[in-house]
CSV table of C-alpha atoms in Angstrom, one decimal:
chain,number,residue,atom,x,y,z
A,1,ARG,CA,223.6,61.2,45.8
A,2,ARG,CA,220.7,63.2,47.2
A,3,THR,CA,218.2,61.0,45.3
A,4,ALA,CA,219.8,57.8,46.7
A,5,ALA,CA,219.8,59.2,50.2
A,6,LEU,CA,216.1,60.2,50.0
A,7,TYR,CA,214.6,57.4,47.9
A,8,GLY,CA,217.2,54.6,47.8
A,9,MET,CA,218.1,52.5,44.8
A,10,ALA,CA,214.5,52.6,43.5
A,11,GLY,CA,214.8,56.4,43.2
A,12,VAL,CA,218.1,56.1,41.4
A,13,ALA,CA,216.6,53.6,38.9
A,14,ASN,CA,213.7,55.9,38.2
A,15,CYS,CA,216.1,58.8,37.5
A,16,VAL,CA,218.3,56.8,35.2
A,17,ARG,CA,215.2,55.6,33.3
A,18,PHE,CA,213.8,59.2,33.0
A,19,CYS,CA,217.1,60.5,31.6
A,20,GLY,CA,217.1,57.6,29.1
A,21,ILE,CA,213.6,58.5,28.0
A,22,LEU,CA,214.5,62.2,27.5
A,23,ASN,CA,217.5,61.2,25.4
A,24,ASP,CA,215.5,58.8,23.3
A,25,LEU,CA,212.7,61.4,22.7
A,26,ASP,CA,215.1,64.3,21.7
A,27,GLU,CA,213.6,66.1,18.7
A,28,GLY,CA,216.3,68.7,18.4
A,29,THR,CA,214.2,71.5,19.9
A,30,PRO,CA,212.8,71.9,23.4
A,31,GLN,CA,209.2,72.4,22.2
A,32,GLY,CA,209.4,69.3,19.9
A,33,THR,CA,210.9,67.2,22.6
A,34,LEU,CA,208.2,68.3,25.1
A,35,ASP,CA,205.4,67.6,22.7
A,36,ARG,CA,206.6,64.1,22.0
A,37,PHE,CA,207.1,63.5,25.7
A,38,GLU,CA,203.5,64.5,26.5
A,39,ARG,CA,202.2,62.2,23.7
A,40,LEU,CA,204.1,59.2,25.0
A,41,SER,CA,204.1,59.8,28.7
A,42,GLY,CA,201.1,57.4,29.2
A,43,SER,CA,203.2,54.5,28.0
A,44,PHE,CA,206.1,54.9,30.5
A,45,TYR,CA,206.4,52.5,33.4
A,46,GLU,CA,208.4,52.5,36.6
A,47,PRO,CA,211.5,50.3,36.4
A,48,ALA,CA,212.0,47.4,38.7
A,49,ASP,CA,213.4,48.2,42.1
A,50,PRO,CA,217.0,46.9,42.1
A,51,THR,CA,216.7,45.8,45.7
A,52,ALA,CA,213.7,43.6,44.8
A,53,ALA,CA,216.0,40.7,44.0
A,54,ARG,CA,216.8,40.4,47.7
A,55,SER,CA,213.2,40.3,48.8
A,56,PRO,CA,212.0,37.0,50.2
A,57,VAL,CA,208.6,37.6,48.5
A,58,GLN,CA,208.1,37.1,44.8
A,59,MET,CA,205.0,37.9,42.7
A,60,MET,CA,204.7,36.0,39.4
A,61,THR,CA,202.3,34.4,37.0
A,62,VAL,CA,201.5,30.7,37.3
A,63,HIS,CA,203.3,30.0,34.0
A,64,ARG,CA,206.4,31.7,35.3
A,65,ALA,CA,206.3,29.6,38.5
A,66,LYS,CA,206.3,26.3,36.6
A,67,GLY,CA,209.1,24.1,37.9
A,68,LEU,CA,209.7,26.3,41.0
A,69,GLU,CA,208.8,25.6,44.7
A,70,PHE,CA,208.3,28.0,47.6
A,71,ASP,CA,207.7,27.5,51.3
A,72,VAL,CA,204.5,29.5,51.3
A,73,VAL,CA,202.3,30.2,48.2
A,74,ILE,CA,199.4,32.6,48.2
A,75,LEU,CA,196.8,32.2,45.4
A,76,PRO,CA,194.4,35.1,45.1
A,77,PHE,CA,191.3,35.4,42.9
A,78,MET,CA,190.0,31.9,43.5
A,79,ASP,CA,186.7,33.2,42.3
A,80,TRP,CA,188.2,33.6,38.8
A,81,LYS,CA,186.1,32.2,36.0
A,82,PRO,CA,188.0,30.7,33.1
A,83,PHE,CA,185.3,31.9,30.7
A,84,VAL,CA,182.2,34.1,30.9
A,85,SER,CA,179.0,32.3,30.2
A,86,GLY,CA,176.7,33.6,27.6
A,87,ALA,CA,179.5,34.8,25.2
A,88,PRO,CA,178.3,34.8,21.6
A,89,ILE,CA,179.5,32.2,19.2
A,90,PRO,CA,181.9,33.8,16.7
A,91,PRO,CA,181.2,33.7,12.9
A,92,TYR,CA,183.2,30.5,12.5
A,93,LEU,CA,185.2,28.1,14.6
A,94,THR,CA,188.1,25.8,13.9
A,95,ALA,CA,189.4,22.7,15.9
A,96,ARG,CA,192.0,20.0,15.4
A,97,MET,CA,190.5,16.5,15.2
A,98,PRO,CA,191.8,13.8,17.4
A,99,GLY,CA,193.9,11.0,15.8
A,100,LYS,CA,197.1,10.6,13.9
A,101,ASN,CA,196.5,13.1,11.1
A,102,GLN,CA,195.5,16.0,13.4
A,103,GLU,CA,193.4,17.5,10.6
A,104,HIS,CA,191.3,20.6,11.1
A,105,LEU,CA,187.5,21.1,11.2
A,106,VAL,CA,186.0,24.4,10.2
A,107,ALA,CA,182.3,25.3,11.0
A,108,THR,CA,180.3,28.4,10.4
A,109,ALA,CA,177.8,29.7,12.8
A,110,LYS,CA,174.0,30.2,12.2
A,111,ASP,CA,173.2,31.1,8.6
A,112,ARG,CA,171.6,34.5,8.7
A,113,ARG,CA,169.7,33.9,5.5
A,114,ASP,CA,167.7,30.9,6.7
A,115,SER,CA,168.4,30.9,10.5
A,116,HIS,CA,169.5,27.3,10.4
A,117,ASP,CA,171.8,26.2,13.1
A,118,ASN,CA,175.0,24.4,12.2
A,119,PRO,CA,175.2,21.4,14.5
A,120,LEU,CA,179.0,21.0,13.8
A,121,CYS,CA,179.5,24.5,15.1
A,122,GLY,CA,177.8,23.6,18.3
A,123,ILE,CA,180.1,20.7,18.8
A,124,LEU,CA,183.2,22.8,18.1
A,125,TRP,CA,181.9,25.5,20.5
A,126,ARG,CA,181.5,22.9,23.3
A,127,LEU,CA,184.9,21.4,22.5
A,128,ASP,CA,186.6,24.8,22.8
A,129,ARG,CA,184.9,25.5,26.1
A,130,ASN,CA,185.9,22.0,27.4
A,131,ARG,CA,189.5,22.6,26.4
A,132,ARG,CA,189.7,25.9,28.1
A,133,TRP,CA,188.0,24.4,31.2
A,134,GLY,CA,190.6,21.6,31.2
A,135,GLU,CA,193.5,24.1,30.8
A,136,ALA,CA,192.1,26.1,33.8
A,137,LYS,CA,192.2,22.9,35.9
A,138,ARG,CA,195.8,22.2,34.8
A,139,LEU,CA,196.8,25.8,35.6
A,140,PHE,CA,195.3,25.5,39.1
A,141,TYR,CA,197.1,22.2,39.7
A,142,VAL,CA,200.4,23.8,38.8
A,143,ALA,CA,199.8,26.8,41.1
A,144,ALA,CA,198.7,24.6,44.1
A,145,THR,CA,201.7,22.3,43.8
A,146,ARG,CA,204.2,25.1,44.0
A,147,ALA,CA,203.9,25.1,47.8
A,148,ARG,CA,206.2,23.1,50.0
A,149,SER,CA,204.5,23.6,53.4
A,150,ARG,CA,201.7,26.2,53.3
A,151,LEU,CA,199.2,27.1,50.6
A,152,ILE,CA,196.9,30.1,51.2
A,153,MET,CA,194.0,30.6,48.8
A,154,THR,CA,191.7,33.6,48.8
A,155,GLY,CA,188.5,34.4,46.9
A,156,VAL,CA,185.4,36.6,47.0
A,157,MET,CA,181.8,35.5,47.4
A,158,LYS,CA,178.6,37.3,46.7
A,159,ILE,CA,175.4,37.7,48.6
A,160,ASN,CA,172.3,36.6,46.7
A,161,ASN,CA,168.9,36.7,48.3
A,162,ASP,CA,170.5,37.0,51.8
A,163,CYS,CA,172.6,33.9,51.1
A,164,LEU,CA,176.3,33.6,50.4
A,165,SER,CA,177.2,32.1,47.0
A,166,HIS,CA,180.4,31.5,45.2
A,167,GLU,CA,181.2,31.7,41.5
A,168,ARG,CA,180.3,28.6,39.7
A,169,GLN,CA,182.9,27.0,37.4
A,170,SER,CA,185.8,28.6,39.2
A,171,PRO,CA,188.7,27.2,41.3
A,172,LEU,CA,186.7,28.1,44.4
A,173,ASP,CA,183.9,26.0,43.1
A,174,TRP,CA,186.2,23.0,42.8
A,175,ILE,CA,187.3,23.3,46.5
A,176,VAL,CA,183.7,23.7,47.7
A,177,ASP,CA,182.7,20.5,45.8
A,178,HIS,CA,185.8,18.7,47.1
A,179,GLU,CA,185.0,19.7,50.8
A,180,ASN,CA,181.3,19.4,50.4
A,181,LEU,CA,180.8,22.8,52.0
A,182,ASN,CA,177.5,24.6,52.8
A,183,TRP,CA,177.9,28.3,53.3
A,184,PRO,CA,176.3,30.0,56.4
A,185,ALA,CA,174.1,33.1,56.4
A,186,PRO,CA,176.0,36.4,55.7
A,187,GLY,CA,177.6,37.8,58.8
A,188,GLU,CA,177.8,34.6,60.8
A,189,PRO,CA,181.2,33.4,61.8
A,190,PHE,CA,182.4,30.4,59.8
A,191,VAL,CA,185.5,28.3,60.3
A,192,HIS,CA,185.9,25.0,58.6
A,193,ARG,CA,188.7,22.5,59.5
A,194,SER,CA,189.6,19.3,57.7
A,195,GLY,CA,192.7,17.3,57.1
A,196,ASN,CA,193.9,19.6,54.3
A,197,PHE,CA,192.0,22.8,54.7
A,198,PHE,CA,191.4,25.6,57.2
A,199,ILE,CA,188.7,27.9,55.8
A,200,LYS,CA,187.5,31.3,57.2
A,201,ILE,CA,184.8,33.6,55.9
A,202,ASN,CA,185.3,37.4,56.5
A,203,PRO,CA,188.4,37.0,58.6
A,204,HIS,CA,189.2,39.7,61.1
A,205,PRO,CA,191.6,42.5,60.2
A,206,PRO,CA,195.2,41.8,61.1
A,207,GLU,CA,195.1,44.1,64.2
A,208,THR,CA,192.4,42.0,65.9
A,209,GLN,CA,193.3,38.6,64.5
A,210,ALA,CA,194.5,36.0,67.0
A,211,THR,CA,198.3,35.7,67.0
A,212,GLU,CA,198.3,32.0,67.4
A,213,GLU,CA,197.6,30.0,64.2
A,214,PRO,CA,196.0,26.6,64.3
A,215,ALA,CA,198.7,24.0,64.6
A,216,HIS,CA,197.3,21.9,61.7
A,217,LEU,CA,198.2,24.8,59.3
A,218,HIS,CA,201.8,23.6,59.6
A,219,HIS,CA,200.9,20.1,58.5
A,220,PRO,CA,202.8,19.2,55.3
A,221,ILE,CA,200.7,19.2,52.1
A,222,PRO,CA,199.8,15.6,51.3
A,223,GLU,CA,201.1,13.9,48.2
A,224,PRO,CA,198.8,14.4,45.3
A,225,ARG,CA,196.5,11.6,44.4
A,226,THR,CA,196.8,9.7,41.2
A,227,ILE,CA,195.1,11.7,38.4
A,228,GLU,CA,193.2,9.7,35.9
A,229,PRO,CA,193.2,11.1,32.3
A,230,GLU,CA,189.9,12.6,31.3
A,231,MET,CA,187.9,11.2,28.5
A,232,SER,CA,188.2,13.0,25.1
A,233,THR,CA,185.5,15.6,24.7
A,234,LEU,CA,185.1,14.8,21.0
A,235,SER,CA,185.0,11.4,19.4
A,236,VAL,CA,185.4,11.1,15.6
A,237,ARG,CA,184.3,8.0,13.7
A,238,SER,CA,185.7,7.2,10.3
A,239,PRO,CA,183.5,5.3,7.8
A,240,SER,CA,186.6,3.5,6.5
A,241,MET,CA,186.8,1.6,9.8
A,242,GLU,CA,183.1,0.7,10.0
A,243,GLY,CA,182.4,-3.0,10.3
A,244,SER,CA,186.0,-3.9,9.3
A,245,GLU,CA,189.2,-4.7,11.1
A,246,PRO,CA,192.2,-2.4,10.4
A,247,GLU,CA,194.3,-5.4,9.4
A,248,ARG,CA,194.9,-6.2,5.7
A,249,ASP,CA,192.1,-8.1,3.9
A,250,PRO,CA,193.3,-11.7,3.4
A,251,ASN,CA,191.2,-11.9,0.2
A,252,LEU,CA,193.3,-9.4,-1.7
A,253,SER,CA,196.5,-10.2,-3.6
A,254,ASP,CA,199.4,-11.2,-1.4
A,255,ARG,CA,202.2,-8.8,-2.4
A,256,VAL,CA,203.8,-7.4,0.7
A,257,ALA,CA,205.7,-4.2,1.4
A,258,PRO,CA,209.4,-4.1,1.4
A,259,SER,CA,211.0,-3.5,4.7
A,260,GLY,CA,210.0,-0.1,6.1
A,261,GLY,CA,207.8,0.9,3.1
A,262,ARG,CA,204.3,0.6,1.7
A,263,SER,CA,203.1,-2.4,-0.3
A,264,PRO,CA,202.9,-2.2,-4.1
A,265,ASP,CA,199.2,-2.8,-3.8
A,266,ALA,CA,198.8,0.2,-1.5
A,267,ILE,CA,200.9,2.4,-3.8
A,268,ARG,CA,198.9,1.2,-6.8
A,269,GLY,CA,195.6,2.1,-5.1
A,270,THR,CA,196.9,5.6,-4.1
A,271,VAL,CA,197.9,6.4,-7.7
A,272,ILE,CA,194.7,5.1,-9.2
A,273,HIS,CA,192.6,7.1,-6.9
A,274,ARG,CA,194.7,10.2,-7.8
A,275,LEU,CA,194.2,9.6,-11.5
A,276,LEU,CA,190.5,9.1,-11.0
A,277,LYS,CA,190.1,12.3,-9.0
A,278,ARG,CA,191.9,14.3,-11.7
A,279,GLY,CA,189.9,12.7,-14.5
A,280,ILE,CA,186.6,13.4,-12.7
A,281,GLU,CA,187.4,17.0,-11.9
A,282,SER,CA,189.1,18.1,-15.2
A,283,GLY,CA,188.3,15.4,-17.7
A,284,ARG,CA,192.0,14.9,-18.3
A,285,ILE,CA,194.3,11.9,-17.6
A,286,ALA,CA,197.9,11.9,-16.8
A,287,SER,CA,200.7,10.8,-19.1
A,288,MET,CA,202.5,7.5,-18.8
A,289,GLU,CA,205.6,9.2,-17.6
A,290,ALA,CA,203.7,11.1,-14.9
A,291,VAL,CA,202.2,7.9,-13.6
A,292,ARG,CA,205.7,6.3,-13.5
A,293,ARG,CA,207.1,9.3,-11.6
A,294,ALA,CA,204.2,9.1,-9.1
A,295,LEU,CA,204.8,5.5,-8.4
A,296,VAL,CA,208.5,6.2,-7.8
A,297,TRP,CA,207.6,9.1,-5.5
A,298,GLU,CA,205.3,6.8,-3.5
A,299,GLY,CA,208.1,4.4,-2.9
A,300,LEU,CA,208.4,1.9,-5.8
A,301,GLN,CA,211.7,1.1,-7.4
A,302,PRO,CA,212.0,2.7,-10.9
A,303,ASP,CA,212.0,-0.7,-12.7
A,304,GLU,CA,208.8,-1.9,-11.0
A,305,ALA,CA,207.2,1.5,-11.5
A,306,SER,CA,207.9,1.3,-15.3
A,307,ARG,CA,206.4,-2.2,-15.3
A,308,MET,CA,203.2,-1.2,-13.4
A,309,ALA,CA,202.5,2.2,-14.9
A,310,PRO,CA,200.8,1.0,-18.2
A,311,GLY,CA,198.3,-1.3,-16.3
A,312,ILE,CA,197.5,1.4,-13.8
A,313,LEU,CA,196.9,4.1,-16.5
A,314,LYS,CA,194.7,1.7,-18.5
A,315,GLU,CA,192.7,0.8,-15.4
A,316,ALA,CA,192.0,4.5,-14.6
A,317,ILE,CA,191.0,5.2,-18.2
A,318,ASP,CA,188.7,2.2,-18.4
A,319,THR,CA,187.1,3.2,-15.1
A,320,LEU,CA,186.3,6.7,-16.3
A,321,ALA,CA,185.0,5.4,-19.6
A,322,SER,CA,182.8,2.7,-18.0
A,323,PRO,CA,179.0,3.2,-18.6
A,324,ILE,CA,178.2,3.7,-14.9
A,325,ILE,CA,180.9,6.4,-14.3
A,326,SER,CA,180.8,8.2,-17.6
A,327,GLY,CA,177.0,8.2,-17.7
A,328,LEU,CA,176.8,9.5,-14.1
A,329,LEU,CA,179.3,12.3,-14.9
A,330,GLU,CA,177.3,13.3,-18.0
A,331,LYS,CA,174.0,13.5,-16.0
A,332,ALA,CA,175.3,15.2,-13.0
A,333,ARG,CA,177.5,17.8,-14.8
A,334,GLY,CA,178.1,20.6,-12.2
A,335,ARG,CA,177.0,18.6,-9.1
A,336,VAL,CA,180.0,16.2,-8.9
A,337,ARG,CA,182.4,15.8,-6.0
A,338,ALA,CA,185.6,13.8,-6.1
A,339,GLU,CA,187.2,12.8,-2.8
A,340,TRP,CA,184.5,14.8,-1.0
A,341,ARG,CA,185.4,15.4,2.6
A,342,LEU,CA,182.4,15.6,4.9
A,343,GLU,CA,181.7,15.8,8.6
A,344,CYS,CA,178.3,15.0,10.2
A,345,PRO,CA,177.5,15.4,13.9
A,346,MET,CA,176.1,12.2,15.4
A,347,SER,CA,175.6,13.6,19.0
A,348,ALA,CA,176.6,16.5,21.2
A,349,THR,CA,180.2,15.0,21.5
A,350,SER,CA,180.7,12.9,18.5
A,351,LEU,CA,180.8,13.2,14.7
A,352,ILE,CA,181.5,11.0,11.7
A,353,SER,CA,184.1,12.2,9.2
A,354,GLY,CA,185.2,10.7,5.9
A,355,SER,CA,186.1,11.2,2.3
A,356,ILE,CA,183.9,9.9,-0.5
A,357,ASP,CA,185.6,9.0,-3.7
A,358,LEU,CA,182.8,10.1,-6.0
A,359,ALA,CA,179.5,11.7,-5.1
A,360,ALA,CA,177.1,13.1,-7.8
A,361,PHE,CA,173.5,14.3,-8.1
A,362,ASP,CA,171.9,13.2,-11.3
A,363,GLY,CA,168.8,15.4,-10.9
A,364,THR,CA,166.8,12.8,-9.0
A,365,SER,CA,169.2,10.9,-6.7
A,366,TRP,CA,172.5,11.3,-5.0
A,367,TRP,CA,175.1,8.7,-6.0
A,368,ILE,CA,177.9,7.5,-3.8
A,369,ILE,CA,180.6,5.5,-5.4
A,370,ASP,CA,183.6,4.1,-3.5
A,371,PHE,CA,186.5,2.9,-5.8
A,372,LYS,CA,188.1,-0.3,-4.7
A,373,THR,CA,191.4,-1.1,-6.5
A,374,GLY,CA,192.0,-4.5,-4.9
A,375,GLU,CA,192.3,-7.7,-7.0
A,376,PRO,CA,191.2,-11.2,-6.1
A,377,ALA,CA,193.8,-13.4,-4.5
A,378,PHE,CA,195.2,-16.3,-6.5
A,379,GLY,CA,192.6,-19.0,-6.9
A,380,MET,CA,189.6,-16.8,-6.0
A,381,ASP,CA,187.0,-16.0,-8.7
A,382,ALA,CA,185.5,-12.6,-9.2
A,383,GLU,CA,182.1,-13.6,-7.6
A,384,GLN,CA,183.8,-14.8,-4.4
A,385,PHE,CA,185.9,-11.6,-4.2
A,386,ILE,CA,182.8,-9.4,-4.7
A,387,SER,CA,180.8,-11.3,-2.1
A,388,SER,CA,183.6,-10.9,0.4
A,389,ALA,CA,183.9,-7.2,-0.3
A,390,LEU,CA,180.2,-6.7,0.2
A,391,GLU,CA,180.4,-8.2,3.7
A,392,ARG,CA,183.5,-6.2,4.5
A,393,TYR,CA,182.4,-2.8,3.3
A,394,VAL,CA,178.6,-2.7,3.7
A,395,TYR,CA,178.9,-0.6,7.0
A,396,GLN,CA,181.4,1.8,5.4
A,397,ILE,CA,179.0,2.5,2.5
A,398,ASN,CA,176.1,2.9,5.0
A,399,SER,CA,178.2,5.5,6.9
A,400,TYR,CA,178.8,7.4,3.7
A,401,ARG,CA,175.0,7.6,3.3
A,402,GLU,CA,174.8,9.2,6.7
A,403,LEU,CA,177.4,11.8,5.7
A,404,VAL,CA,175.6,12.8,2.5
A,405,ARG,CA,172.2,12.7,4.2
A,406,GLY,CA,173.5,15.1,6.9
A,407,PHE,CA,174.8,17.4,4.2
A,408,THR,CA,171.6,17.4,2.2
A,409,LYS,CA,169.1,17.6,5.0
A,410,ALA,CA,167.6,20.7,3.6
A,411,GLU,CA,166.7,18.8,0.3
A,412,PRO,CA,165.9,15.2,1.1
A,413,THR,CA,166.5,13.0,-1.9
A,414,PRO,CA,167.1,9.3,-2.6
A,415,ILE,CA,170.7,8.1,-2.1
A,416,ARG,CA,172.1,5.2,-4.2
A,417,ALA,CA,175.5,3.9,-3.0
A,418,GLY,CA,177.9,1.1,-3.9
A,419,ILE,CA,181.4,0.0,-4.8
A,420,TYR,CA,183.1,0.1,-8.2
A,421,PHE,CA,185.9,-2.5,-8.6
A,422,THR,CA,188.4,-0.8,-10.9
A,423,ALA,CA,190.4,-4.0,-11.6
A,424,LEU,CA,187.3,-6.0,-12.5
A,425,GLY,CA,185.3,-3.2,-14.1
A,426,ARG,CA,182.3,-4.1,-12.0
A,427,TRP,CA,179.7,-2.0,-10.2
A,428,LEU,CA,178.0,-3.3,-7.0
A,429,GLU,CA,175.1,-1.3,-5.6
A,430,ILE,CA,174.5,-1.8,-1.9
A,431,GLU,CA,171.1,-1.5,-0.2
A,432,GLU,CA,170.8,0.7,2.9
A,433,LEU,CA,171.0,-1.0,6.3
A,434,HIS,CA,168.2,-0.4,8.7
A,435,GLU,CA,169.0,-1.1,12.3
């Protein structure tokens, strides 16, 4: 009762909290309890004042204020900088690529052994900073739009070479740019009025401040302007879309997908590529039953899977045994990659990313082989089919060259690239394009 009379409900809450702490820290002996209390006393905090719920003033983070509105909002620290310039690049960076698959990129920083910069790491570093910059803008927008009638923003400026200057890349910087402000010399009175802002530098203390406020401070905050979405800070180009339309190639066989599923040709291609990858990496081939189960898993009916499995298995075996593939695997030995995923920076904000079916170094040249499992449509001979594929995929193969060249820049070597048609057993080497 005495505590409540002297300190109100806040004092009572403190007493209750203190008694609870002593009860929780009881070690059975006075000295043990005191020792533990002294060790942990730095982690104790004053409980919330029970009468604070009746206060007309609330202090909260911007995230907690989402969805709420207040008559008056005060935003301090407008000189806040979302990130500190000059921060070192960490040993590695990760980022999620744009697109449907949302796959991740990982890049290491400079190699300490040869001091070579990793250009992909630079792209991911700039991408991370741009994302944090964009998040800071969104946070400021949320904070500013919590006010119904008045929004008061405060910030601190510095004096550099006898001139006022504000923090760059801060919310204050956005307002200065919006209002096109030029700061006066330090100490000079400065008042700026516009349709939306009333700005003072070094305002007078409350006791000497004028009691009348400018009438325009009570103007309602205007409706926000339409906000256009910002362009993506990272563009990713896929070699599989180079020089070709995403629609189905009309020169391929015309089997269509059942309603809501993938076409048999697409499933056939997926399983053949999987068999070839396993054969290249391990030298082993799957059983007939494993192929049939894989086809069913991908979406074929069991009867159709049983019918297609023998042909698919034979096509994969014949491809691996062909002179071009088996000879290359024999020469390359340890320097072979199957379904090799690579990324290569093209500029400060773009990169090319793709997966190469087979890449191998034979001691003299790098070989790039793209497996195509399509078959000629009815009535089309093999030469017409190959000629059509050359026109369709030449840019894709050329992009694969860029990927391998970016990976092997420390050891420039000739690159030979082309298409192997698994259904025809034919190899087509494609010359490099020079734009």
